[in-house]
């Protein structure tokens, strides 16, 4: 397994040099504790935990997997111990509310930590990530009594959370769900139904699990407008917070999966289980979207984390493996040159590097917006940040997980035959990463969310607000680094034009949304990364102009930006052509004629 | 597991409608037995074997894998029985020389059969495929005595073959290999060394295994010019062909791999094993290239086979799975529409379909060239076919295996969460397919072979001969189907221009070959498939114009061709831009600055 090394140097570049987190934290109500020294110390400690505790467990979790026996699930050897260390270290409570035991640091700090954990061990990190989503959902939609009863234990990490949406006949289409909730005289509900694909749905890490479950009340309207959200504890909880007996929810089986073997993916059977309504009746989808949106950004981090991990493994191998003479031999004293001397190997490594570092910036950019949306005392700032997040969430989720597929596959390819062998760990990255393009809404769903809801339904307002920011950046830079600023400006204008063209086409034919969705999503992702790579280049150039020490690092930033603009951004040429082909190219064929 | 259904209708379209195999066979010396009725009967029987015997064993092979114990390897349950049926059915001897027990049918017929077998069960099919490569190599380079001793048993299938190239320190770079061969007084050699990644290197299917091994003679020149080819039997063979005792070659271990679990990937230790020199001393690479080139075309078939299998699984699911209303609802009587009604699902299915059917034509086109290169009585035809094959082999291997990665991933994506679950079989396809981009020369190696050796070293002659054929086709069609012929003509001219531009750049900087290689390979693949899709469209239109019965099939061909030209071929826009970025975009960064 490639040993994970937390990329602290680049994380600091992202948050300190490019995105000015120190200034951001200083101006954020409640952010004053997050001084650069504190942030740096927290990142150092998280890096150690990721490198020394989680990374060694990653191949073990893959090999051993989770085991189901009679409704109970054992996590892989070492997972419990790591979880205990994580909780004892206070990592779960980092960015949580102090009134429930949290440390009240800005949420973005949690994001920075999660990148490292998920790079080191995706399957393990899903357990606390689901708890974090449950905490946010309860914070936003729970009653005071519910918060008092559930949040302290969740934040402490003694209890965990899950999200229970999917049923056998409904994945993307939650309107079809059948799980029911019967009101009881004591104000609770009896939940009945079967949920599947429930990540972390059963485990041996915590003494209780709080399932957040979508279900229908009697007489509820059909479709998504008749869905309510319930909290169903695995072990029922007395009013004083102490544990009572087992609730009528059980894990019927766990899935055999392509990857993330260390995380139990469960069928959960609710047989009249006692539950509590969270938020208003029939508003369950609204409430659950707090969880879903946070999870989508979490999946973006997983995608970026895999890209980073695969890059590290490939780079290490490419420096050590001697094979053939490069056109310009670099090591004449050795029997062959290291393969990093070969142009095609560099093409693969630079693609991974550009996605890893660009993706890190995108996640950090989003994390900054989360801080603002939650903590700013200016309602206009909160609103703007919320809109920016709404636009960027499907882009980050969709684009960074597609980039992860490519990066993980390139990581295998750099290793050649060894990439296909389990012990080298590169193929595990590809298997684990594969789910990120699927769960929390497939990337097809992300594309439709972006193009349909976030761009067209908003009449382009959210998009124009963001492109306005990019244009302002270009204006401010107009006499510098024209190799990036010029193409970026064109790219952004084409983004707007493309969205308007699609909007026009949709008025003629509603199939045009779905026909353009994924290509538009990918176009958007490449464009957003172009902005962030231009920002990086400008920042790096400024450091070089000032005569910094670390010239190699900043030069590499400029070179990677150049690679990105010259070799990856042109992929949008093809995406535009594909969008322009329109729905007819997809819909003309009779279903029967697809024939085998 | 998706049950495999042999695509006989489309195979017949490829060979009968588009590529005129009946005329081809009739004009081929020795091809007269391959009448349309015989060919059809053979394909029908092969389809049954693939569907009924191999396909059900595919998930078993993945789950159970091969087992190593004390040097012996057990293949998964059922593999032996299937192999026995295969041999008894005479499948291995189909296209082999009658003087050694073969049935003397044209080699292309074997290719058509292999597509079905490998689609149904890649891991199993590798065992006979390696024997076929060994047979060809012995046919081409063995002495009469060696042929007499080894070919009949190989062709019968009682013995099998392997190719032993890789050593721990050399994969792509065979010049580094260290295995030695010591001449003995009786004319044999003692082979010593360790080989790894030897597919089918040990198994329980055959009573003997003939290893074709690259090794160095004493005093041989350094590098690839000092490599010779040896045949090393697992069990030594007496002069009368009967088996003697075990030779000093043993399987030290088998690998744990991402996929193709049913095929044993072995470390083979040669401890002074008795071997026979095949071909002249120090010409081992030349001789082995018979095996390598045949294997590369075999890998192209594996890639295409996976694309077809994944398409079948995704299509079946997309027709059955009800989820959400399509913009234009297709099944108002049901709770939701089948997902094939959604444009984005169609985008994925059509991409698979275009690659599967286009790839089938490319493999059949290559197979036709093999027939001509081997069997034509006109030396000029043999020469031309050989050159065409030389050009197309890296394109077919590289492009069809890259397409397989995409198609297999799309197959998972169409199934959503179920795509990630083992029981559905879609993720096995992706895992099995992953090796095809790596073995028999990574696709990076294929790119350099294509651009460096086949295009630039030949001063564009091989490429121009092929583009001449395409231009002639365009000329003949110039007043019909302009939507395909116009873009195809532009595409082909740009192919030539691009190759000349790269040639000019290489004269300035030798790094430009590797810097452009994979992009040029992919450009070439998209262009070749455009030609074959245009051929398909013209053929389909002709049938429709004649008033055929099967209008849905031919209409779908035209629609798939349109999809290909409008949505996939434009990817070459990005590839051209990436090539134009040149080597500087890859080589500028100091190795040290890639830093983690």
mmCIF file of N, CA and C in Angstrom, chain A residues 168-173 256-259 312 319 321 323-324 327-328 341 344 346 353 409 413 416-417 420 422-423 427 431 434 437-438 509 511 515 518-519 555 559-560 566-567 570-571 574 578 582 585-589 591 593-595, chain B residues 168-173 256-259 319 321 323-324 327-328 341 344 346 353 409 413 416-417 420 422-423 427 431 434 437-438 509 511 515 518-519 555 559-560 566-567 570-571 574 577-578 582 585-589 591 593-596:
data_model
loop_
_atom_site.group_PDB
_atom_site.id
_atom_site.type_symbol
_atom_site.label_atom_id
_atom_site.label_comp_id
_atom_site.label_asym_id
_atom_site.label_seq_id
_atom_site.Cartn_x
_atom_site.Cartn_y
_atom_site.Cartn_z
ATOM 1 N N UNK A 168 -35.344 -0.623 -2.115
ATOM 2 C CA UNK A 168 -34.970 -1.484 -3.250
ATOM 3 C C UNK A 168 -35.466 -0.919 -4.583
ATOM 4 N N UNK A 169 -36.620 -0.318 -4.580
ATOM 5 C CA UNK A 169 -37.204 0.149 -5.839
ATOM 6 C C UNK A 169 -36.985 1.643 -6.036
ATOM 7 N N UNK A 170 -36.321 2.311 -5.116
ATOM 8 C CA UNK A 170 -36.081 3.745 -5.339
ATOM 9 C C UNK A 170 -34.731 4.178 -4.826
ATOM 10 N N UNK A 171 -33.934 4.668 -5.770
ATOM 11 C CA UNK A 171 -32.631 5.213 -5.442
ATOM 12 C C UNK A 171 -32.640 6.711 -5.735
ATOM 13 N N UNK A 172 -32.536 7.039 -7.003
ATOM 14 C CA UNK A 172 -32.583 8.450 -7.387
ATOM 15 C C UNK A 172 -33.976 9.039 -7.192
ATOM 16 N N UNK A 173 -34.989 8.190 -7.241
ATOM 17 C CA UNK A 173 -36.376 8.671 -7.266
ATOM 18 C C UNK A 173 -37.045 8.427 -5.924
ATOM 19 N N UNK A 256 -21.775 -7.122 -0.643
ATOM 20 C CA UNK A 256 -20.425 -7.393 -1.151
ATOM 21 C C UNK A 256 -20.163 -6.379 -2.244
ATOM 22 N N UNK A 257 -19.168 -5.560 -2.038
ATOM 23 C CA UNK A 257 -18.996 -4.415 -2.921
ATOM 24 C C UNK A 257 -17.652 -4.425 -3.651
ATOM 25 N N UNK A 258 -17.581 -3.589 -4.669
ATOM 26 C CA UNK A 258 -16.339 -3.402 -5.417
ATOM 27 C C UNK A 258 -15.241 -2.821 -4.525
ATOM 28 N N UNK A 259 -15.622 -1.911 -3.647
ATOM 29 C CA UNK A 259 -14.637 -1.246 -2.798
ATOM 30 C C UNK A 259 -15.244 -0.837 -1.472
ATOM 31 N N UNK A 312 0.199 10.315 -5.162
ATOM 32 C CA UNK A 312 1.356 10.015 -4.312
ATOM 33 C C UNK A 312 1.964 8.648 -4.639
ATOM 34 N N UNK A 319 9.430 7.685 -9.623
ATOM 35 C CA UNK A 319 10.776 8.161 -9.296
ATOM 36 C C UNK A 319 11.748 7.014 -9.074
ATOM 37 N N UNK A 321 11.218 3.536 -10.207
ATOM 38 C CA UNK A 321 11.246 2.473 -11.205
ATOM 39 C C UNK A 321 12.135 2.873 -12.385
ATOM 40 N N UNK A 323 13.340 2.134 -16.070
ATOM 41 C CA UNK A 323 12.838 1.387 -17.210
ATOM 42 C C UNK A 323 13.051 2.210 -18.484
ATOM 43 N N UNK A 324 13.848 1.732 -19.345
ATOM 44 C CA UNK A 324 14.133 2.341 -20.642
ATOM 45 C C UNK A 324 14.850 3.693 -20.522
ATOM 46 N N UNK A 327 14.152 9.904 -23.961
ATOM 47 C CA UNK A 327 14.782 10.543 -25.119
ATOM 48 C C UNK A 327 15.996 11.375 -24.711
ATOM 49 N N UNK A 328 15.867 12.062 -23.586
ATOM 50 C CA UNK A 328 17.050 12.741 -23.038
ATOM 51 C C UNK A 328 17.414 12.030 -21.742
ATOM 52 N N UNK A 341 11.126 10.282 -16.151
ATOM 53 C CA UNK A 341 11.815 10.997 -17.228
ATOM 54 C C UNK A 341 11.088 10.859 -18.565
ATOM 55 N N UNK A 344 5.348 10.541 -21.475
ATOM 56 C CA UNK A 344 3.989 10.033 -21.274
ATOM 57 C C UNK A 344 3.695 9.755 -19.806
ATOM 58 N N UNK A 346 4.960 11.540 -17.398
ATOM 59 C CA UNK A 346 4.717 12.890 -16.871
ATOM 60 C C UNK A 346 3.310 13.384 -17.190
ATOM 61 N N UNK A 353 -1.727 15.493 -10.629
ATOM 62 C CA UNK A 353 -1.317 16.631 -9.794
ATOM 63 C C UNK A 353 -2.257 17.824 -9.989
ATOM 64 N N UNK A 409 -7.261 5.673 -12.152
ATOM 65 C CA UNK A 409 -6.904 4.775 -13.242
ATOM 66 C C UNK A 409 -5.497 5.091 -13.752
ATOM 67 N N UNK A 413 -2.069 2.846 -14.064
ATOM 68 C CA UNK A 413 -1.345 2.776 -15.339
ATOM 69 C C UNK A 413 0.135 3.107 -15.165
ATOM 70 N N UNK A 416 1.985 0.190 -14.236
ATOM 71 C CA UNK A 416 1.965 -0.935 -15.169
ATOM 72 C C UNK A 416 1.370 -2.159 -14.491
ATOM 73 N N UNK A 417 1.975 -3.326 -14.728
ATOM 74 C CA UNK A 417 1.452 -4.562 -14.152
ATOM 75 C C UNK A 417 1.292 -4.494 -12.640
ATOM 76 N N UNK A 420 -1.996 -3.432 -11.115
ATOM 77 C CA UNK A 420 -3.117 -4.380 -11.110
ATOM 78 C C UNK A 420 -3.047 -5.337 -9.923
ATOM 79 N N UNK A 422 -2.872 -6.361 -5.975
ATOM 80 C CA UNK A 422 -3.473 -5.801 -4.761
ATOM 81 C C UNK A 422 -2.460 -5.189 -3.809
ATOM 82 N N UNK A 423 -1.329 -5.891 -3.617
ATOM 83 C CA UNK A 423 -0.389 -5.466 -2.590
ATOM 84 C C UNK A 423 0.132 -4.040 -2.811
ATOM 85 N N UNK A 427 -4.841 -0.298 -7.032
ATOM 86 C CA UNK A 427 -6.142 -0.743 -7.525
ATOM 87 C C UNK A 427 -7.214 -0.569 -6.450
ATOM 88 N N UNK A 431 -10.922 1.115 -6.838
ATOM 89 C CA UNK A 431 -12.169 0.455 -6.426
ATOM 90 C C UNK A 431 -12.919 1.290 -5.390
ATOM 91 N N UNK A 434 -14.551 4.409 -6.910
ATOM 92 C CA UNK A 434 -15.626 4.239 -7.892
ATOM 93 C C UNK A 434 -16.986 4.652 -7.354
ATOM 94 N N UNK A 437 -18.647 8.485 -7.630
ATOM 95 C CA UNK A 437 -19.399 8.998 -8.781
ATOM 96 C C UNK A 437 -20.859 8.555 -8.740
ATOM 97 N N UNK A 438 -21.175 7.689 -7.774
ATOM 98 C CA UNK A 438 -22.517 7.102 -7.718
ATOM 99 C C UNK A 438 -23.317 7.619 -6.527
ATOM 100 N N UNK A 509 -37.510 21.866 -26.259
ATOM 101 C CA UNK A 509 -37.512 20.416 -26.020
ATOM 102 C C UNK A 509 -36.968 20.137 -24.615
ATOM 103 N N UNK A 511 -36.150 17.527 -23.185
ATOM 104 C CA UNK A 511 -35.070 16.536 -23.131
ATOM 105 C C UNK A 511 -33.681 17.173 -23.186
ATOM 106 N N UNK A 515 -29.959 15.889 -21.800
ATOM 107 C CA UNK A 515 -29.024 15.600 -22.898
ATOM 108 C C UNK A 515 -27.718 16.369 -22.733
ATOM 109 N N UNK A 518 -24.545 16.253 -18.146
ATOM 110 C CA UNK A 518 -23.227 15.813 -17.675
ATOM 111 C C UNK A 518 -22.104 16.543 -18.415
ATOM 112 N N UNK A 519 -22.297 16.761 -19.702
ATOM 113 C CA UNK A 519 -21.286 17.530 -20.433
ATOM 114 C C UNK A 519 -21.174 18.949 -19.866
ATOM 115 N N UNK A 555 7.395 27.659 -8.688
ATOM 116 C CA UNK A 555 7.594 27.415 -10.120
ATOM 117 C C UNK A 555 6.722 26.246 -10.579
ATOM 118 N N UNK A 559 3.976 25.922 -13.530
ATOM 119 C CA UNK A 559 4.096 24.893 -14.566
ATOM 120 C C UNK A 559 2.865 23.992 -14.596
ATOM 121 N N UNK A 560 2.341 23.685 -13.428
ATOM 122 C CA UNK A 560 1.133 22.851 -13.395
ATOM 123 C C UNK A 560 -0.056 23.623 -13.956
ATOM 124 N N UNK A 566 -3.100 24.095 -20.956
ATOM 125 C CA UNK A 566 -2.742 23.639 -22.304
ATOM 126 C C UNK A 566 -3.234 22.231 -22.610
ATOM 127 N N UNK A 567 -3.362 21.411 -21.585
ATOM 128 C CA UNK A 567 -3.636 19.996 -21.851
ATOM 129 C C UNK A 567 -4.971 19.512 -21.310
ATOM 130 N N UNK A 570 -8.519 22.264 -22.630
ATOM 131 C CA UNK A 570 -9.064 22.091 -23.996
ATOM 132 C C UNK A 570 -10.080 20.955 -24.124
ATOM 133 N N UNK A 571 -10.205 20.132 -23.102
ATOM 134 C CA UNK A 571 -11.255 19.108 -23.170
ATOM 135 C C UNK A 571 -12.637 19.745 -23.303
ATOM 136 N N UNK A 574 -14.413 19.607 -26.745
ATOM 137 C CA UNK A 574 -15.217 18.430 -27.067
ATOM 138 C C UNK A 574 -16.557 18.463 -26.361
ATOM 139 N N UNK A 578 -20.267 18.279 -27.976
ATOM 140 C CA UNK A 578 -21.233 17.249 -27.583
ATOM 141 C C UNK A 578 -22.556 17.876 -27.145
ATOM 142 N N UNK A 582 -27.112 18.175 -29.129
ATOM 143 C CA UNK A 582 -28.505 18.235 -28.711
ATOM 144 C C UNK A 582 -29.123 16.891 -28.389
ATOM 145 N N UNK A 585 -29.672 13.573 -30.943
ATOM 146 C CA UNK A 585 -28.649 12.534 -31.121
ATOM 147 C C UNK A 585 -28.802 11.403 -30.110
ATOM 148 N N UNK A 586 -29.519 11.655 -29.021
ATOM 149 C CA UNK A 586 -29.723 10.630 -27.997
ATOM 150 C C UNK A 586 -31.100 9.981 -28.066
ATOM 151 N N UNK A 587 -32.098 10.762 -28.473
ATOM 152 C CA UNK A 587 -33.481 10.311 -28.328
ATOM 153 C C UNK A 587 -34.065 9.713 -29.598
ATOM 154 N N UNK A 588 -33.350 9.858 -30.712
ATOM 155 C CA UNK A 588 -33.942 9.436 -31.993
ATOM 156 C C UNK A 588 -34.210 7.932 -32.035
ATOM 157 N N UNK A 589 -33.351 7.162 -31.388
ATOM 158 C CA UNK A 589 -33.466 5.714 -31.530
ATOM 159 C C UNK A 589 -34.669 5.171 -30.762
ATOM 160 N N UNK A 591 -36.518 2.662 -28.459
ATOM 161 C CA UNK A 591 -35.985 1.849 -27.367
ATOM 162 C C UNK A 591 -35.732 0.412 -27.841
ATOM 163 N N UNK A 593 -34.801 -0.687 -30.581
ATOM 164 C CA UNK A 593 -33.709 -0.862 -31.538
ATOM 165 C C UNK A 593 -32.325 -0.829 -30.900
ATOM 166 N N UNK A 594 -32.276 -0.564 -29.601
ATOM 167 C CA UNK A 594 -30.968 -0.661 -28.926
ATOM 168 C C UNK A 594 -30.461 -2.099 -28.972
ATOM 169 N N UNK A 595 -31.401 -2.986 -29.095
ATOM 170 C CA UNK A 595 -31.214 -4.437 -29.210
ATOM 171 C C UNK A 595 -29.811 -4.986 -29.051
ATOM 172 N N UNK B 168 11.212 -9.164 -12.630
ATOM 173 C CA UNK B 168 10.836 -8.176 -11.603
ATOM 174 C C UNK B 168 11.303 -6.771 -11.969
ATOM 175 N N UNK B 169 12.468 -6.677 -12.562
ATOM 176 C CA UNK B 169 13.034 -5.364 -12.838
ATOM 177 C C UNK B 169 12.791 -4.928 -14.282
ATOM 178 N N UNK B 170 12.116 -5.745 -15.078
ATOM 179 C CA UNK B 170 11.865 -5.301 -16.454
ATOM 180 C C UNK B 170 10.513 -5.758 -16.959
ATOM 181 N N UNK B 171 9.705 -4.778 -17.298
ATOM 182 C CA UNK B 171 8.403 -5.033 -17.885
ATOM 183 C C UNK B 171 8.407 -4.512 -19.304
ATOM 184 N N UNK B 172 8.282 -3.198 -19.443
ATOM 185 C CA UNK B 172 8.321 -2.598 -20.774
ATOM 186 C C UNK B 172 9.708 -2.689 -21.394
ATOM 187 N N UNK B 173 10.723 -2.754 -20.554
ATOM 188 C CA UNK B 173 12.095 -2.638 -21.023
ATOM 189 C C UNK B 173 12.788 -4.001 -21.006
ATOM 190 N N UNK B 256 -2.235 -11.782 -6.312
ATOM 191 C CA UNK B 256 -3.580 -11.338 -5.953
ATOM 192 C C UNK B 256 -3.877 -10.099 -6.779
ATOM 193 N N UNK B 257 -4.872 -10.191 -7.610
ATOM 194 C CA UNK B 257 -5.058 -9.147 -8.605
ATOM 195 C C UNK B 257 -6.410 -8.437 -8.482
ATOM 196 N N UNK B 258 -6.496 -7.316 -9.161
ATOM 197 C CA UNK B 258 -7.751 -6.560 -9.210
ATOM 198 C C UNK B 258 -8.845 -7.363 -9.900
ATOM 199 N N UNK B 259 -8.470 -8.095 -10.931
ATOM 200 C CA UNK B 259 -9.466 -8.836 -11.704
ATOM 201 C C UNK B 259 -8.863 -10.074 -12.328
ATOM 202 N N UNK B 319 -33.664 -0.987 -19.274
ATOM 203 C CA UNK B 319 -35.009 -1.255 -19.785
ATOM 204 C C UNK B 319 -35.968 -1.664 -18.678
ATOM 205 N N UNK B 321 -35.416 -1.063 -15.074
ATOM 206 C CA UNK B 321 -35.431 -0.245 -13.869
ATOM 207 C C UNK B 321 -36.339 0.974 -14.079
ATOM 208 N N UNK B 323 -37.559 4.478 -12.764
ATOM 209 C CA UNK B 323 -37.065 5.506 -11.851
ATOM 210 C C UNK B 323 -37.309 6.874 -12.462
ATOM 211 N N UNK B 324 -38.124 7.653 -11.849
ATOM 212 C CA UNK B 324 -38.421 9.031 -12.256
ATOM 213 C C UNK B 324 -39.141 9.103 -13.602
ATOM 214 N N UNK B 327 -38.549 13.459 -19.208
ATOM 215 C CA UNK B 327 -39.191 14.701 -19.667
ATOM 216 C C UNK B 327 -40.418 14.404 -20.540
ATOM 217 N N UNK B 328 -40.282 13.393 -21.388
ATOM 218 C CA UNK B 328 -41.453 12.945 -22.138
ATOM 219 C C UNK B 328 -41.801 11.547 -21.630
ATOM 220 N N UNK B 341 -35.465 5.831 -20.807
ATOM 221 C CA UNK B 341 -36.170 7.000 -21.343
ATOM 222 C C UNK B 341 -35.462 8.309 -21.007
ATOM 223 N N UNK B 344 -29.743 11.202 -20.305
ATOM 224 C CA UNK B 344 -28.375 10.949 -19.856
ATOM 225 C C UNK B 344 -28.060 9.454 -19.811
ATOM 226 N N UNK B 346 -29.325 7.337 -21.939
ATOM 227 C CA UNK B 346 -29.093 7.025 -23.354
ATOM 228 C C UNK B 346 -27.690 7.439 -23.813
ATOM 229 N N UNK B 353 -22.620 1.311 -26.937
ATOM 230 C CA UNK B 353 -23.038 0.659 -28.191
ATOM 231 C C UNK B 353 -22.108 1.052 -29.345
ATOM 232 N N UNK B 409 -16.995 1.391 -17.059
ATOM 233 C CA UNK B 409 -17.350 2.329 -16.001
ATOM 234 C C UNK B 409 -18.765 2.865 -16.218
ATOM 235 N N UNK B 413 -22.170 2.781 -13.922
ATOM 236 C CA UNK B 413 -22.901 4.020 -13.650
ATOM 237 C C UNK B 413 -24.380 3.892 -13.986
ATOM 238 N N UNK B 416 -26.200 2.510 -11.225
ATOM 239 C CA UNK B 416 -26.163 3.251 -9.966
ATOM 240 C C UNK B 416 -25.556 2.399 -8.864
ATOM 241 N N UNK B 417 -26.147 2.453 -7.670
ATOM 242 C CA UNK B 417 -25.613 1.688 -6.538
ATOM 243 C C UNK B 417 -25.439 0.216 -6.841
ATOM 244 N N UNK B 420 -22.152 -1.091 -8.165
ATOM 245 C CA UNK B 420 -21.021 -1.228 -7.233
ATOM 246 C C UNK B 420 -21.064 -2.547 -6.470
ATOM 247 N N UNK B 422 -21.192 -6.604 -6.058
ATOM 248 C CA UNK B 422 -20.589 -7.721 -6.799
ATOM 249 C C UNK B 422 -21.595 -8.579 -7.539
ATOM 250 N N UNK B 423 -22.713 -8.892 -6.874
ATOM 251 C CA UNK B 423 -23.652 -9.848 -7.446
ATOM 252 C C UNK B 423 -24.176 -9.416 -8.815
ATOM 253 N N UNK B 427 -19.291 -4.631 -11.912
ATOM 254 C CA UNK B 427 -17.988 -4.184 -11.409
ATOM 255 C C UNK B 427 -16.905 -5.205 -11.751
ATOM 256 N N UNK B 431 -13.242 -4.521 -13.395
ATOM 257 C CA UNK B 431 -11.980 -5.013 -12.825
ATOM 258 C C UNK B 431 -11.224 -5.900 -13.812
ATOM 259 N N UNK B 434 -9.626 -3.910 -16.674
ATOM 260 C CA UNK B 434 -8.566 -2.947 -16.366
ATOM 261 C C UNK B 434 -7.203 -3.404 -16.874
ATOM 262 N N UNK B 437 -5.600 -2.541 -20.632
ATOM 263 C CA UNK B 437 -4.856 -1.319 -20.969
ATOM 264 C C UNK B 437 -3.392 -1.416 -20.558
ATOM 265 N N UNK B 438 -3.065 -2.477 -19.853
ATOM 266 C CA UNK B 438 -1.711 -2.611 -19.300
ATOM 267 C C UNK B 438 -0.907 -3.700 -20.007
ATOM 268 N N UNK B 509 12.936 18.156 -31.169
ATOM 269 C CA UNK B 509 12.953 17.703 -29.775
ATOM 270 C C UNK B 509 12.432 16.268 -29.714
ATOM 271 N N UNK B 511 11.656 14.448 -27.357
ATOM 272 C CA UNK B 511 10.598 14.223 -26.372
ATOM 273 C C UNK B 511 9.202 14.352 -26.974
ATOM 274 N N UNK B 515 5.493 12.728 -25.875
ATOM 275 C CA UNK B 515 4.555 13.758 -25.419
ATOM 276 C C UNK B 515 3.250 13.708 -26.193
ATOM 277 N N UNK B 518 0.117 9.120 -26.737
ATOM 278 C CA UNK B 518 -1.193 8.570 -26.365
ATOM 279 C C UNK B 518 -2.322 9.408 -26.968
ATOM 280 N N UNK B 519 -2.156 10.714 -26.994
ATOM 281 C CA UNK B 519 -3.182 11.548 -27.635
ATOM 282 C C UNK B 519 -3.302 11.202 -29.120
ATOM 283 N N UNK B 555 -31.871 1.174 -39.162
ATOM 284 C CA UNK B 555 -32.077 2.553 -38.701
ATOM 285 C C UNK B 555 -31.197 2.827 -37.492
ATOM 286 N N UNK B 559 -28.472 5.728 -36.725
ATOM 287 C CA UNK B 559 -28.578 6.600 -35.549
ATOM 288 C C UNK B 559 -27.340 6.491 -34.668
ATOM 289 N N UNK B 560 -26.795 5.302 -34.549
ATOM 290 C CA UNK B 560 -25.575 5.148 -33.748
ATOM 291 C C UNK B 560 -24.397 5.842 -34.446
ATOM 292 N N UNK B 566 -21.442 12.867 -33.861
ATOM 293 C CA UNK B 566 -21.814 14.122 -33.201
ATOM 294 C C UNK B 566 -21.295 14.215 -31.768
ATOM 295 N N UNK B 567 -21.157 13.077 -31.113
ATOM 296 C CA UNK B 567 -20.866 13.132 -29.671
ATOM 297 C C UNK B 567 -19.518 12.531 -29.285
ATOM 298 N N UNK B 570 -16.007 14.301 -31.848
ATOM 299 C CA UNK B 570 -15.474 15.624 -31.475
ATOM 300 C C UNK B 570 -14.448 15.588 -30.345
ATOM 301 N N UNK B 571 -14.301 14.450 -29.688
ATOM 302 C CA UNK B 571 -13.247 14.370 -28.673
ATOM 303 C C UNK B 571 -11.871 14.607 -29.286
ATOM 304 N N UNK B 574 -10.134 18.011 -28.652
ATOM 305 C CA UNK B 574 -9.320 18.164 -27.440
ATOM 306 C C UNK B 574 -7.968 17.481 -27.595
ATOM 307 N N UNK B 577 -5.631 19.674 -29.528
ATOM 308 C CA UNK B 577 -5.142 20.778 -28.692
ATOM 309 C C UNK B 577 -4.062 20.279 -27.738
ATOM 310 N N UNK B 578 -4.268 19.105 -27.185
ATOM 311 C CA UNK B 578 -3.297 18.568 -26.245
ATOM 312 C C UNK B 578 -1.974 18.240 -26.946
ATOM 313 N N UNK B 582 2.545 20.297 -26.967
ATOM 314 C CA UNK B 582 3.943 19.919 -27.104
ATOM 315 C C UNK B 582 4.583 19.396 -25.831
ATOM 316 N N UNK B 585 5.148 21.415 -22.176
ATOM 317 C CA UNK B 585 4.135 21.410 -21.110
ATOM 318 C C UNK B 585 4.324 20.245 -20.149
ATOM 319 N N UNK B 586 5.049 19.207 -20.591
ATOM 320 C CA UNK B 586 5.277 18.035 -19.729
ATOM 321 C C UNK B 586 6.657 18.031 -19.093
ATOM 322 N N UNK B 587 7.642 18.565 -19.828
ATOM 323 C CA UNK B 587 9.028 18.364 -19.418
ATOM 324 C C UNK B 587 9.610 19.544 -18.637
ATOM 325 N N UNK B 588 8.889 20.670 -18.582
ATOM 326 C CA UNK B 588 9.462 21.868 -17.972
ATOM 327 C C UNK B 588 9.747 21.689 -16.482
ATOM 328 N N UNK B 589 8.901 20.924 -15.810
ATOM 329 C CA UNK B 589 9.029 20.841 -14.360
ATOM 330 C C UNK B 589 10.244 20.015 -13.959
ATOM 331 N N UNK B 591 12.161 17.375 -11.872
ATOM 332 C CA UNK B 591 11.648 16.166 -11.232
ATOM 333 C C UNK B 591 11.408 16.403 -9.739
ATOM 334 N N UNK B 593 10.451 18.920 -8.214
ATOM 335 C CA UNK B 593 9.346 19.826 -7.876
ATOM 336 C C UNK B 593 7.967 19.180 -8.002
ATOM 337 N N UNK B 594 7.924 17.929 -8.459
ATOM 338 C CA UNK B 594 6.630 17.231 -8.465
ATOM 339 C C UNK B 594 6.117 17.056 -7.033
ATOM 340 N N UNK B 595 7.088 17.035 -6.139
ATOM 341 C CA UNK B 595 6.888 16.945 -4.694
ATOM 342 C C UNK B 595 5.496 16.653 -4.171
ATOM 343 N N UNK B 596 5.466 15.881 -3.115
ATOM 344 C CA UNK B 596 4.195 15.634 -2.420
ATOM 345 C C UNK B 596 4.033 16.715 -1.357
#
